[in-house]
Short mmCIF file of C-alpha atoms in Angstrom, two decimals:
data_model
loop_
_atom_site.label_atom_id
_atom_site.label_comp_id
_atom_site.label_asym_id
_atom_site.label_seq_id
_atom_site.Cartn_x
_atom_site.Cartn_y
_atom_site.Cartn_z
CA MET F 6 57.11 26.18 45.44
CA THR F 7 54.62 26.61 42.39
CA THR F 8 57.05 28.47 40.09
CA ALA F 9 60.42 27.71 38.56
CA ARG F 10 61.32 30.98 37.49
CA VAL F 11 60.25 34.44 38.57
CA TYR F 12 61.02 37.78 37.13
CA ILE F 13 61.70 39.89 40.30
CA ALA F 14 60.76 43.29 38.91
CA ARG F 15 57.12 41.75 38.57
CA LEU F 16 57.16 40.83 42.15
CA ALA F 17 57.29 44.46 43.15
CA GLY F 18 54.22 45.49 45.03
CA LEU F 19 52.53 42.09 45.26
CA ALA F 20 50.89 41.12 48.65
CA VAL F 21 52.37 39.00 50.82
CA TYR F 22 49.72 36.56 52.60
CA ASP F 23 50.26 34.28 55.80
CA PRO F 24 48.70 30.71 55.77
CA ASN F 25 45.11 31.90 56.62
CA GLY F 26 44.77 34.30 53.89
CA ASP F 27 45.58 37.62 55.80
CA GLN F 28 47.80 40.04 54.09
CA VAL F 29 51.08 40.85 56.29
CA GLY F 30 52.79 43.24 53.80
CA ARG F 31 53.77 43.89 50.10
CA VAL F 32 57.07 42.81 48.41
CA ARG F 33 59.60 45.73 47.88
CA ASP F 34 62.79 43.82 46.50
CA ALA F 35 64.66 40.59 46.86
CA VAL F 36 67.94 39.80 48.58
CA ALA F 37 70.87 38.04 47.15
CA ARG F 38 73.97 36.68 48.43
CA LEU F 39 77.14 37.32 46.51
CA ARG F 40 79.24 34.30 45.93
CA THR F 41 83.08 33.68 46.00
CA THR F 42 82.96 31.91 42.81
CA ASN F 43 81.55 33.03 39.05
CA ARG F 44 78.32 31.34 39.95
CA PRO F 45 75.32 33.75 40.14
CA PRO F 46 74.29 35.07 43.29
CA GLN F 47 71.89 33.35 45.78
CA VAL F 48 68.55 34.72 46.29
CA VAL F 49 68.05 34.17 50.08
CA GLY F 50 64.87 36.08 50.45
CA LEU F 51 62.38 38.95 49.88
CA VAL F 52 62.09 42.42 51.53
CA ALA F 53 58.48 42.93 52.50
CA GLU F 54 57.26 46.25 53.72
CA MET F 55 54.52 46.03 56.65
CA THR F 56 51.64 48.22 57.26
CA VAL F 57 53.72 50.48 59.92
CA ARG F 58 56.20 51.22 56.91
CA ARG F 59 58.88 48.87 58.33
CA ARG F 60 60.63 46.33 55.97
CA ILE F 61 61.56 43.17 57.19
CA PHE F 62 63.22 39.98 55.81
CA LEU F 63 61.40 36.77 54.72
CA PRO F 64 63.71 33.71 53.60
CA MET F 65 62.95 32.06 50.60
CA GLY F 66 62.40 28.96 52.29
CA ARG F 67 59.39 30.33 54.22
CA PHE F 68 57.19 30.71 50.79
CA THR F 69 54.55 28.38 49.90
CA SER F 70 54.11 29.89 46.58
CA ILE F 71 55.33 32.72 44.32
CA ASP F 72 52.55 33.64 41.85
CA PRO F 73 51.69 36.48 39.59
CA ASP F 74 48.95 37.97 41.96
CA ALA F 75 50.35 37.05 45.26
CA VAL F 76 53.26 35.51 47.54
CA VAL F 77 52.00 33.02 50.20
CA LEU F 78 54.16 32.18 53.27
CA SER F 79 54.09 28.77 54.74
CA THR F 80 54.07 30.31 58.40
CA GLY F 81 52.33 33.30 60.02
CA THR F 82 55.14 33.65 62.74
CA LEU F 83 57.30 36.38 61.60
CA ASN F 84 60.55 38.14 62.95
CA LEU F 85 59.63 41.76 62.39
CA ARG F 86 63.26 43.43 63.10
CA ARG F 87 63.87 46.11 60.28
CA PHE F 88 65.87 44.71 57.42
CA GLU F 89 69.41 45.72 57.16
CA LYS F 90 71.53 44.80 54.14
CA ARG F 91 74.93 43.10 54.87
CA PRO F 92 78.16 43.93 53.10
CA ASN F 93 78.13 40.69 51.01
CA GLU F 94 74.45 41.35 49.90
CA LEU F 95 72.65 43.31 47.34
CA LEU F 96 69.00 44.37 46.83
CA VAL F 97 68.38 43.38 43.09
CA LEU F 98 66.14 46.09 42.34
CA GLU F 99 67.65 49.07 43.90
CA ASP F 100 71.33 47.86 42.96
CA LEU F 101 70.70 46.36 39.64
CA LEU F 102 68.03 47.50 37.88
CA ASP F 103 68.69 50.21 35.10
CA ARG F 104 72.62 49.55 35.61
CA ARG F 105 74.47 49.86 32.37
CA VAL F 106 76.33 46.84 31.46
CA THR F 107 78.23 45.08 28.63
CA ILE F 108 77.42 41.86 26.77
CA LEU F 109 79.68 39.26 26.30
CA PRO F 110 81.45 38.20 24.19
CA GLU F 111 80.22 40.90 21.55
CA GLU F 112 80.96 43.82 24.05
CA THR F 113 77.56 45.15 23.49
CA PRO F 114 76.46 47.82 25.68
CA GLY F 115 72.83 47.54 27.54
CA VAL F 116 70.71 48.57 30.36
CA VAL F 117 69.38 46.02 32.77
CA VAL F 118 65.43 45.95 32.69
CA ASP F 119 64.61 43.01 34.84
CA LEU F 120 66.15 39.76 36.51
CA ALA F 121 64.82 36.24 36.86
CA MET F 122 65.44 34.23 39.86
CA GLU F 123 65.48 30.19 39.45
CA THR F 124 65.11 27.37 41.70
CA ASN F 125 67.19 23.94 41.54
CA ARG F 126 66.14 20.72 42.71
CA THR F 127 67.58 21.45 46.14
CA GLY F 128 65.25 24.41 46.46
CA GLU F 129 67.96 27.14 46.00
CA TRP F 130 67.30 30.21 44.20
CA SER F 131 69.63 32.17 42.14
CA LEU F 132 69.84 35.04 39.98
CA ALA F 133 69.80 32.96 36.56
CA LYS F 134 68.95 35.39 33.94
CA VAL F 135 69.47 38.84 33.14
CA ALA F 136 66.78 41.02 30.83
CA VAL F 137 69.03 43.60 28.99
CA ARG F 138 67.66 46.23 26.45
CA GLN F 139 70.31 46.93 23.80
CA PRO F 140 70.71 50.62 22.37
CA SER F 141 68.71 51.10 19.25
CA ARG F 142 70.22 52.45 15.88
CA ARG F 143 67.28 54.60 15.32
CA LEU F 144 65.85 57.48 17.69
CA THR F 145 62.34 56.46 17.20
CA ARG F 146 62.42 52.85 18.24
CA ARG F 147 63.05 51.19 21.38
CA GLY F 148 66.21 48.72 21.30
CA GLN F 149 66.10 44.82 21.31
CA LEU F 150 65.36 43.16 24.71
CA VAL F 151 67.38 40.03 25.13
CA GLU F 152 67.54 37.45 28.21
CA LEU F 153 70.74 36.49 29.11
CA GLU F 154 72.66 34.11 31.20
CA TRP F 155 74.15 35.75 34.22
CA ASP F 156 77.92 35.19 33.43
CA ARG F 157 77.48 36.98 29.84
CA VAL F 158 76.75 40.08 31.47
CA ARG F 159 79.70 42.33 32.76
CA GLY F 160 79.15 45.05 35.04
CA LEU F 161 76.46 43.64 37.34
CA ILE F 162 78.66 43.72 40.41
CA GLY F 163 80.67 46.54 42.02
CA LEU F 164 80.17 50.24 42.30
CA THR F 165 78.56 52.17 39.11
CA ASP F 166 78.33 55.71 38.25
CA THR F 167 76.31 54.91 35.13
CA GLN F 168 72.97 53.51 36.88
CA GLY F 169 69.88 55.07 35.37
CA THR F 170 66.39 55.21 37.18
CA ALA F 171 63.60 54.56 34.21
CA GLY F 172 63.13 50.81 35.50
CA LEU F 173 63.07 51.65 39.08
CA LEU F 174 60.46 54.43 38.75
CA ALA F 175 58.39 52.04 36.87
CA VAL F 176 58.51 49.61 39.67
CA LEU F 177 57.70 52.39 42.18
CA GLU F 178 55.11 53.99 40.07
CA GLN F 179 52.06 52.66 41.66
CA MET F 180 53.26 53.23 45.37
CA ARG F 181 51.28 56.15 47.24
CA PRO F 182 53.53 59.05 48.15
CA ALA F 183 54.21 57.69 51.87
CA ASP F 184 55.28 54.22 50.65
CA LEU F 185 57.64 55.75 48.09
CA ALA F 186 58.71 58.14 50.67
CA ASN F 187 59.85 55.16 52.77
CA ALA F 188 61.31 53.15 49.84
CA LEU F 189 63.62 56.41 49.31
CA GLN F 190 64.68 56.23 52.94
CA GLU F 191 65.93 52.53 52.23
CA MET F 192 68.31 53.53 49.61
CA SER F 193 71.69 54.79 49.72
CA ASP F 194 71.90 58.44 49.77
CA THR F 195 73.25 58.52 46.16
CA ARG F 196 70.70 56.31 44.62
CA ARG F 197 67.72 58.17 46.80
CA ASN F 198 68.90 61.74 45.34
CA GLU F 199 69.25 60.01 41.84
CA VAL F 200 65.58 58.52 42.17
CA ALA F 201 64.01 61.68 43.48
CA ALA F 202 65.50 63.75 40.82
CA ALA F 203 63.88 61.82 38.33
CA LEU F 204 60.44 62.16 39.69
CA ASP F 205 58.40 65.02 38.17
CA ASP F 206 57.63 67.81 40.13
CA GLU F 207 54.19 66.76 41.36
CA ARG F 208 55.19 63.47 42.38
CA LEU F 209 58.37 64.44 44.04
CA ALA F 210 56.42 67.33 45.99
CA ASP F 211 54.07 64.75 47.16
CA VAL F 212 56.91 62.34 48.14
CA LEU F 213 59.00 65.29 50.12
CA SER F 214 55.96 65.89 52.19
CA GLU F 215 56.17 62.51 53.54
CA LEU F 216 59.84 62.54 54.36
CA PRO F 217 61.73 63.50 57.39
CA GLU F 218 62.76 66.98 57.22
CA HIS F 219 66.67 66.15 57.14
CA ASP F 220 65.77 63.86 54.05
CA GLN F 221 63.76 66.89 52.69
CA ILE F 222 66.64 68.99 52.72
CA GLU F 223 69.30 66.73 51.66
CA ILE F 224 67.27 65.97 48.39
CA LEU F 225 66.35 69.91 47.77
CA ALA F 226 70.07 70.41 48.18
CA VAL F 227 71.04 68.53 45.16
CA LEU F 228 68.33 70.21 42.89
CA ASP F 229 69.11 73.05 41.31
CA GLN F 230 67.64 76.50 42.68
CA GLU F 231 65.37 76.80 39.85
CA ARG F 232 64.02 73.19 40.05
CA ALA F 233 63.69 73.56 44.00
CA ALA F 234 61.54 76.41 43.48
CA ASP F 235 59.27 74.54 41.14
CA ILE F 236 58.92 71.41 43.60
CA LEU F 237 58.32 74.19 46.24
CA GLU F 238 55.32 75.60 44.23
CA GLU F 239 53.78 71.97 43.71
CA MET F 240 53.71 71.38 47.54
CA ASP F 241 50.80 72.40 49.80
CA ALA F 242 51.54 76.05 51.19
CA ASP F 243 52.26 74.61 55.02
CA ASP F 244 54.19 71.93 53.93
CA ALA F 245 56.43 74.18 52.01
CA ALA F 246 56.60 76.60 54.90
CA ASP F 247 57.79 73.85 57.07
CA LEU F 248 60.31 72.84 54.68
CA LEU F 249 61.73 76.36 53.93
CA GLY F 250 61.51 77.12 57.90
CA GLU F 251 64.52 74.45 58.26
CA LEU F 252 66.78 76.34 55.83
CA PRO F 253 69.17 79.13 56.62
CA GLY F 254 67.57 82.36 56.01
CA PRO F 255 69.48 83.60 52.76
CA GLU F 256 68.73 80.06 51.06
CA ARG F 257 65.24 80.39 52.11
CA GLN F 258 64.83 83.88 50.70
CA ALA F 259 66.57 83.17 47.51
CA LEU F 260 63.91 80.03 47.04
CA LEU F 261 61.09 82.27 47.65
CA ASP F 262 62.27 85.02 45.41
CA LEU F 263 62.68 82.18 42.67
CA MET F 264 58.78 81.06 43.31
CA GLU F 265 55.93 82.55 41.22
CA PRO F 266 54.69 85.42 43.45
CA ASP F 267 50.87 84.04 43.95
CA GLU F 268 52.72 80.75 45.03
CA ALA F 269 55.40 82.33 47.49
CA GLU F 270 53.14 84.76 49.18
CA PRO F 271 50.86 82.58 51.17
CA VAL F 272 54.07 80.56 52.16
CA ARG F 273 55.66 83.93 53.40
CA GLN F 274 52.66 84.43 55.37
CA LEU F 275 52.86 81.17 56.94
CA LEU F 276 56.45 81.77 57.99
CA LYS F 277 55.52 84.74 60.07
CA TYR F 278 53.54 82.70 62.63
CA ALA F 279 55.25 81.38 65.81
CA ALA F 280 56.05 77.72 65.66
CA GLY F 281 53.46 75.39 67.62
CA THR F 282 50.50 77.78 66.76
CA ALA F 283 47.41 77.53 64.43
CA GLY F 284 49.19 79.70 62.00
CA SER F 285 52.25 77.62 61.63
CA VAL F 286 50.27 74.27 61.11
CA MET F 287 47.26 75.61 59.01
CA THR F 288 46.45 75.31 55.38
CA SER F 289 45.83 78.76 53.74
CA GLU F 290 43.81 77.18 51.14
CA PRO F 291 40.91 75.28 52.49
CA VAL F 292 37.71 75.12 50.59
CA ILE F 293 35.78 78.60 50.70
CA LEU F 294 32.60 79.63 49.14
CA THR F 295 30.41 82.56 49.41
CA PRO F 296 26.86 82.52 51.23
CA ASP F 297 24.83 82.53 48.04
CA ALA F 298 26.81 79.65 46.63
CA THR F 299 24.52 76.52 46.46
CA VAL F 300 25.08 72.57 48.11
CA ALA F 301 25.33 71.59 44.56
CA ASP F 302 28.29 74.14 44.15
CA ALA F 303 30.07 72.69 47.37
CA LEU F 304 29.55 69.43 46.68
CA ALA F 305 31.23 69.92 43.09
CA ARG F 306 34.04 71.53 44.70
CA ILE F 307 34.99 68.97 47.37
CA ARG F 308 34.87 66.23 44.68
CA GLU F 309 37.90 67.57 43.12
CA ALA F 310 40.49 64.78 43.18
CA GLN F 311 43.38 66.74 44.23
CA LEU F 312 41.96 67.75 47.45
CA PRO F 313 42.99 66.10 50.54
CA PRO F 314 40.44 64.16 52.70
CA ALA F 315 40.61 66.23 55.42
CA VAL F 316 40.42 69.30 53.41
CA ALA F 317 37.54 68.23 51.46
CA ALA F 318 35.39 67.13 54.65
CA GLN F 319 33.89 70.72 55.05
CA VAL F 320 33.51 73.85 53.37
CA PHE F 321 33.94 77.09 54.83
CA VAL F 322 31.63 80.33 54.27
CA ALA F 323 32.75 83.93 54.00
CA ARG F 324 32.20 87.07 52.29
CA ALA F 325 34.16 87.88 49.25
CA PRO F 326 37.19 88.03 48.51
CA MET F 327 37.46 83.99 48.35
CA ALA F 328 41.29 84.11 48.76
CA THR F 329 42.67 84.32 52.46
CA PRO F 330 42.22 86.47 53.98
CA THR F 331 38.87 86.49 52.93
CA GLY F 332 36.25 88.85 53.87
CA LYS F 333 33.94 88.24 57.14
CA TYR F 334 34.12 84.44 58.16
CA LEU F 335 30.42 83.38 58.42
CA GLY F 336 30.83 79.53 59.34
CA MET F 337 31.34 76.03 57.93
CA VAL F 338 29.22 73.19 56.62
CA HIS F 339 30.38 69.55 56.88
CA PHE F 340 30.21 67.39 53.86
CA GLN F 341 27.52 65.15 55.68
CA LYS F 342 25.38 68.30 56.02
CA LEU F 343 25.49 68.94 52.33
CA LEU F 344 24.35 65.44 51.51
CA ARG F 345 21.53 65.80 53.47
CA GLU F 346 20.23 69.32 51.90
CA PRO F 347 18.71 69.68 48.47
CA PRO F 348 21.23 70.94 45.92
CA SER F 349 19.54 73.94 45.23
CA GLU F 350 19.82 75.24 48.89
CA ILE F 351 22.04 78.19 49.77
CA LEU F 352 24.92 77.52 51.87
CA GLY F 353 24.00 80.36 53.94
CA GLY F 354 20.92 78.71 55.22
CA VAL F 355 22.50 75.71 56.28
CA VAL F 356 25.93 77.20 57.86
CA ASP F 357 26.82 76.09 61.27
CA ALA F 358 28.22 79.38 63.02
CA GLY F 359 28.00 77.66 66.47
CA ILE F 360 31.90 76.78 66.56
CA ASN F 361 34.19 79.54 67.66
CA PRO F 362 37.16 79.53 65.31
CA LEU F 363 40.77 79.30 66.30
CA ARG F 364 43.33 82.32 66.17
CA PRO F 365 46.43 82.27 64.42
CA ASP F 366 48.45 82.11 68.03
CA THR F 367 46.03 79.52 69.49
CA PRO F 368 48.90 76.85 70.78
CA LEU F 369 48.60 73.58 69.41
CA ILE F 370 47.20 71.55 72.74
CA GLU F 371 44.29 73.93 72.52
CA ILE F 372 43.56 73.02 69.08
CA THR F 373 43.87 69.35 69.97
CA ARG F 374 41.29 69.79 72.62
CA ARG F 375 38.91 71.82 71.02
CA MET F 376 38.77 69.21 67.68
CA ALA F 377 38.77 66.34 69.89
CA MET F 378 35.75 67.93 72.09
CA TYR F 379 33.90 68.72 68.93
CA ASP F 380 34.89 65.63 66.68
CA LEU F 381 35.92 67.94 64.03
CA VAL F 382 38.63 67.03 61.23
CA ALA F 383 39.15 71.06 60.51
CA MET F 384 38.89 74.15 62.34
CA PRO F 385 38.75 77.60 60.86
CA VAL F 386 41.37 80.19 61.81
CA VAL F 387 40.58 83.72 61.61
CA ASP F 388 42.48 86.97 62.18
CA GLU F 389 41.27 90.10 64.48
CA SER F 390 39.18 91.13 61.90
CA ASN F 391 37.37 87.89 61.67
CA ARG F 392 38.68 87.05 58.08
CA LEU F 393 39.34 83.68 57.48
CA VAL F 394 43.29 83.25 57.02
CA GLY F 395 43.45 79.17 56.92
CA ALA F 396 42.10 75.97 58.57
CA VAL F 397 43.92 73.46 60.85
CA THR F 398 43.16 69.80 59.64
CA VAL F 399 43.56 66.72 61.92
CA ASP F 400 46.56 65.72 59.62
CA ASP F 401 48.09 68.87 60.39
CA VAL F 402 47.64 68.36 64.08
CA LEU F 403 48.91 64.60 64.10
CA ASP F 404 51.92 65.73 62.01
CA HIS F 405 52.88 68.26 64.67
CA SER F 406 52.06 66.29 67.63
CA LEU F 407 54.03 63.42 66.98
CA PRO F 408 57.84 63.13 67.98
CA PRO F 409 59.97 64.92 65.63
CA ASP F 410 61.41 61.72 63.98
CA TRP F 411 58.15 60.04 63.41
CA ARG F 412 58.71 59.87 59.72
CA ASP F 413 62.08 57.99 60.07
CA ARG F 414 62.14 54.44 58.85
CA ASP F 415 63.11 53.09 62.21
CA VAL F 416 60.52 51.96 64.68
CA PRO F 417 61.36 50.65 68.11
CA ASP F 418 61.38 46.69 68.23
CA ASP F 419 59.18 46.76 71.21
CA VAL F 420 56.33 48.07 68.94
CA PRO F 421 53.95 45.69 67.67
CA ALA F 422 54.38 45.89 63.69
CA SER F 423 51.72 43.26 62.68
CA PRO F 424 48.88 41.10 63.66
CA VAL F 425 50.76 37.90 63.33
CA ALA F 426 53.05 36.64 66.14
CA VAL F 427 56.42 38.33 66.92
CA PRO F 428 59.07 36.21 68.60
CA HIS F 429 62.32 38.40 68.79
CA ARG F 430 64.71 35.42 67.94
CA THR F 431 67.34 34.76 65.20
CA ALA F 432 65.96 33.37 62.07
CA PRO F 433 67.22 29.98 60.91
CA ASN F 434 69.82 31.58 58.59
CA GLY F 435 71.40 33.42 61.35
CA ARG F 436 69.72 36.82 60.10
CA ASN F 437 67.62 38.78 62.58
CA GLY F 438 64.62 39.91 60.39
CA GLY F 439 63.39 36.42 58.91
CA ALA F 440 60.45 34.44 59.18
CA ASP F 441 60.88 31.95 61.87
CA GLY F 442 59.67 28.58 61.61
#
C-alpha cells in the first residue's frame, strides 16, 4: 500500500481500477468494524459503486494503492453481491460525517468534517484521526478545524439526532442525479430524508425523478406542502404527473393547488390520460418553433443546457401558439438535419412531415414499435385537431417499459454487473460481497 494515512471524505468519487487499468467502479464510502475495546474501529474495506448502480464490498487487503487520483485493486476478480452493512459495522461517511461531538477533556462541542484511516506494520487499517470543526464565536467566521485522536472525541458511536448534512452534501455534490438517487437508497430512511430535505429544490427534483416511486412518496411526505409543491414545479411535467398519480386524490389536489397555475396546468392535463398511453408518458414541453424560424434559431434553442438529450435531439414545427396545445402541427426536424443546412434556411423549408404523429391514446407497445421502425428518439403527439400536445421520447418509453421496480437498488445476483470475472463464493473475510483472491 502506497499511503499510510488516507482522509476518507477525499476518497468519495475516486475511480477504482483493476490491475489492467480498467475502471470497475467508484468509491462511495468506507466500512469500519467496531471493536469491543476502546481501540479505534478497524477499516475493513471500501464500498464501490459499479456501473449498474450496485454497491459492492472491496476488502482493504485487495488494494495495491490508494492515491489522491485513483484506487487500484490487486485482483480483477470481484464478488459482485450487493453490499449489506452488518450490525457491528458503520459506514464512515454516512454515519459519522456531520455528527455533532464533544472534544475531550475540554468538553468543547464540534462537528465532524472528515476522518482519517491509518495502517500499521501488519497492514491493518483503523480510524485513527478525526477532523472536527469547532464553533466560532464570531458569526462571520468559520470555526477552527482541529485534528484529534479517536479517543479524544465523544459521541462518534451510537444513535444520534444531531447529525447534520453539510459535509455529506459536499461529498455527494459531484454525483449525477441517478448516482445520488442510488446513494440515497443505501441510507437509512431517517438519514435519506435528512439529506434529501437539505438539497436545493432543483437538485432534489432531479434526484426524485431517478428514485423508485415509493421512495419519492416517502421523501415528499416529510416535506411541508409548500416545499413539496416547489419541488414538483422544478420537475419535468411528466415526472411530476407520474409522482402525483401515486398519491391519494385529496393530497394530489392540495399539492396542485399550491403550485403556480402555469406550472400546474400541464401536469393536470397529463393526469387526465390513461396509463400506458402516449398521453400518460409524453413530455408536454418539447422544443417547438414556428416554420419561419431559421436553422440558426433552432440550433441555438437545442443548445440550452437544461434540455435533456432526448428532448434536444429534434425540433417540432407548428403554427402559433407555441405552448402546447399549439397551432397546426407541421412536422419535425432532427438536429443532424439542422447541422447540414445553412443557418439562414427557414425551418418550413427543411421540415420532415412524412412521419405520422401519435395520438394521446396510442398504446405503449405501438409507440415502441414505431420508434424502432423509424429509428427515432422522439415522436410527436397530436390531438384530434392536429395540434401538438407533447412528444414521447425514448427515455419515456424505456422508463415505462421496464419492470416497475427497475430503479430499486437490488439487482438479481444472476445479472452480470461488471466486465470482470464474477465468482459467487464467500470472500476470505467471510463476507459475501468482497474481492476474491
